[in-house]
């Protein structure tokens, strides 16, 4: 089984993270691409790198965006 191409970096009690989860669910429904979630509190490097600007969307391990999910852009980039 391969890892999902999309990763959502989050933390507990992050209201923007809730909206990002919903957006990624919509992207998954459109594209069939699964996504995974990582709480930055579980990784000191992630906490240091992203702690103040969550949620962050990673596509193929690279930052795709933060705070809001640009759904159409993400769909395009998943298929590009």
PDB file of C-alpha atoms in Angstrom:
ATOM      1  CA  UNK A   1       0.000   0.000   0.000  1.00  0.00           C
ATOM      2  CA  UNK A   2       1.374   3.425  -0.932  1.00  0.00           C
ATOM      3  CA  UNK A   3       1.222   6.478   1.271  1.00  0.00           C
ATOM      4  CA  UNK A   4      -1.350   9.108   0.318  1.00  0.00           C
ATOM      5  CA  UNK A   5       0.063  11.967  -1.770  1.00  0.00           C
ATOM      6  CA  UNK A   6      -1.735  14.557   0.374  1.00  0.00           C
ATOM      7  CA  UNK A   7      -0.866  15.163   4.023  1.00  0.00           C
ATOM      8  CA  UNK A   8      -2.617  17.623   6.321  1.00  0.00           C
ATOM      9  CA  UNK A   9      -0.488  18.991   9.160  1.00  0.00           C
ATOM     10  CA  UNK A  10      -2.665  19.940  12.131  1.00  0.00           C
ATOM     11  CA  UNK A  11      -2.797  20.387  15.881  1.00  0.00           C
ATOM     12  CA  UNK A  12      -5.438  19.883  18.539  1.00  0.00           C
ATOM     13  CA  UNK A  13      -7.966  22.746  18.935  1.00  0.00           C
ATOM     14  CA  UNK A  14      -7.272  24.210  15.488  1.00  0.00           C
ATOM     15  CA  UNK A  15     -10.533  25.582  14.034  1.00  0.00           C
ATOM     16  CA  UNK A  16      -9.012  26.105  10.578  1.00  0.00           C
ATOM     17  CA  UNK A  17      -7.940  22.453  10.635  1.00  0.00           C
ATOM     18  CA  UNK A  18     -11.596  21.392  10.827  1.00  0.00           C
ATOM     19  CA  UNK A  19     -12.384  23.350   7.654  1.00  0.00           C
ATOM     20  CA  UNK A  20      -9.278  21.922   5.963  1.00  0.00           C
ATOM     21  CA  UNK A  21     -10.380  18.354   6.779  1.00  0.00           C
ATOM     22  CA  UNK A  22     -13.770  19.026   5.175  1.00  0.00           C
ATOM     23  CA  UNK A  23     -12.084  20.519   2.094  1.00  0.00           C
ATOM     24  CA  UNK A  24      -9.753  17.528   1.746  1.00  0.00           C
ATOM     25  CA  UNK A  25     -12.718  15.185   2.035  1.00  0.00           C
ATOM     26  CA  UNK A  26     -14.316  17.041  -0.884  1.00  0.00           C
ATOM     27  CA  UNK A  27     -11.056  16.809  -2.890  1.00  0.00           C
ATOM     28  CA  UNK A  28     -10.857  13.088  -2.130  1.00  0.00           C
ATOM     29  CA  UNK A  29     -14.441  12.605  -3.313  1.00  0.00           C
ATOM     30  CA  UNK A  30     -13.626  14.397  -6.589  1.00  0.00           C
ATOM     31  CA  UNK A  31     -10.269  12.740  -7.272  1.00  0.00           C
ATOM     32  CA  UNK A  32     -10.283   9.397  -5.468  1.00  0.00           C
ATOM     33  CA  UNK A  33      -7.010  10.449  -3.796  1.00  0.00           C
ATOM     34  CA  UNK A  34      -6.758   9.549  -0.122  1.00  0.00           C
ATOM     35  CA  UNK A  35      -5.154  11.899   2.382  1.00  0.00           C
ATOM     36  CA  UNK A  36      -3.536  11.504   5.765  1.00  0.00           C
ATOM     37  CA  UNK A  37      -3.254  13.744   8.814  1.00  0.00           C
ATOM     38  CA  UNK A  38      -0.264  14.401  11.060  1.00  0.00           C
ATOM     39  CA  UNK A  39      -0.441  16.316  14.347  1.00  0.00           C
ATOM     40  CA  UNK A  40       2.691  18.497  14.506  1.00  0.00           C
ATOM     41  CA  UNK A  41       2.835  17.938  18.271  1.00  0.00           C
ATOM     42  CA  UNK A  42       4.083  14.416  17.499  1.00  0.00           C
ATOM     43  CA  UNK A  43       7.215  15.680  15.709  1.00  0.00           C
ATOM     44  CA  UNK A  44       9.507  18.408  17.081  1.00  0.00           C
ATOM     45  CA  UNK A  45      10.759  19.364  13.598  1.00  0.00           C
ATOM     46  CA  UNK A  46       7.241  19.754  12.236  1.00  0.00           C
ATOM     47  CA  UNK A  47       6.264  21.743  15.320  1.00  0.00           C
ATOM     48  CA  UNK A  48       9.220  24.061  14.806  1.00  0.00           C
ATOM     49  CA  UNK A  49       8.681  24.459  11.051  1.00  0.00           C
ATOM     50  CA  UNK A  50       4.886  24.801  10.940  1.00  0.00           C
ATOM     51  CA  UNK A  51       3.666  25.505  14.475  1.00  0.00           C
ATOM     52  CA  UNK A  52       2.324  29.019  13.882  1.00  0.00           C
ATOM     53  CA  UNK A  53       0.704  28.546  10.479  1.00  0.00           C
ATOM     54  CA  UNK A  54      -1.511  25.505  10.576  1.00  0.00           C
ATOM     55  CA  UNK A  55      -3.128  23.789   8.863  1.00  0.00           C
ATOM     56  CA  UNK A  56      -0.590  23.055   6.140  1.00  0.00           C
ATOM     57  CA  UNK A  57      -1.282  20.881   3.095  1.00  0.00           C
ATOM     58  CA  UNK A  58       1.620  18.874   1.714  1.00  0.00           C
ATOM     59  CA  UNK A  59       1.458  17.360  -1.756  1.00  0.00           C
ATOM     60  CA  UNK A  60       4.046  14.671  -2.420  1.00  0.00           C
ATOM     61  CA  UNK A  61       5.920  15.877   0.676  1.00  0.00           C
ATOM     62  CA  UNK A  62       6.146  19.509  -0.444  1.00  0.00           C
ATOM     63  CA  UNK A  63       4.169  22.424   0.932  1.00  0.00           C
ATOM     64  CA  UNK A  64       1.149  23.126  -1.246  1.00  0.00           C
ATOM     65  CA  UNK A  65      -0.526  25.727   0.943  1.00  0.00           C
ATOM     66  CA  UNK A  66      -1.473  26.754   4.447  1.00  0.00           C
ATOM     67  CA  UNK A  67      -4.403  28.127   6.465  1.00  0.00           C
ATOM     68  CA  UNK A  68      -6.914  27.349   3.673  1.00  0.00           C
ATOM     69  CA  UNK A  69      -7.151  24.509   1.163  1.00  0.00           C
ATOM     70  CA  UNK A  70      -7.292  25.761  -2.426  1.00  0.00           C
ATOM     71  CA  UNK A  71      -9.458  22.888  -3.611  1.00  0.00           C
ATOM     72  CA  UNK A  72      -9.459  23.532  -7.362  1.00  0.00           C
ATOM     73  CA  UNK A  73      -5.704  24.124  -7.427  1.00  0.00           C
ATOM     74  CA  UNK A  74      -5.085  20.950  -5.420  1.00  0.00           C
ATOM     75  CA  UNK A  75      -7.306  18.892  -7.742  1.00  0.00           C
ATOM     76  CA  UNK A  76      -5.449  20.312 -10.748  1.00  0.00           C
ATOM     77  CA  UNK A  77      -2.042  19.614  -9.212  1.00  0.00           C
ATOM     78  CA  UNK A  78      -3.021  16.065  -8.256  1.00  0.00           C
ATOM     79  CA  UNK A  79      -3.812  15.341 -11.885  1.00  0.00           C
ATOM     80  CA  UNK A  80      -1.042  17.464 -13.395  1.00  0.00           C
TER      81      UNK A  80
END
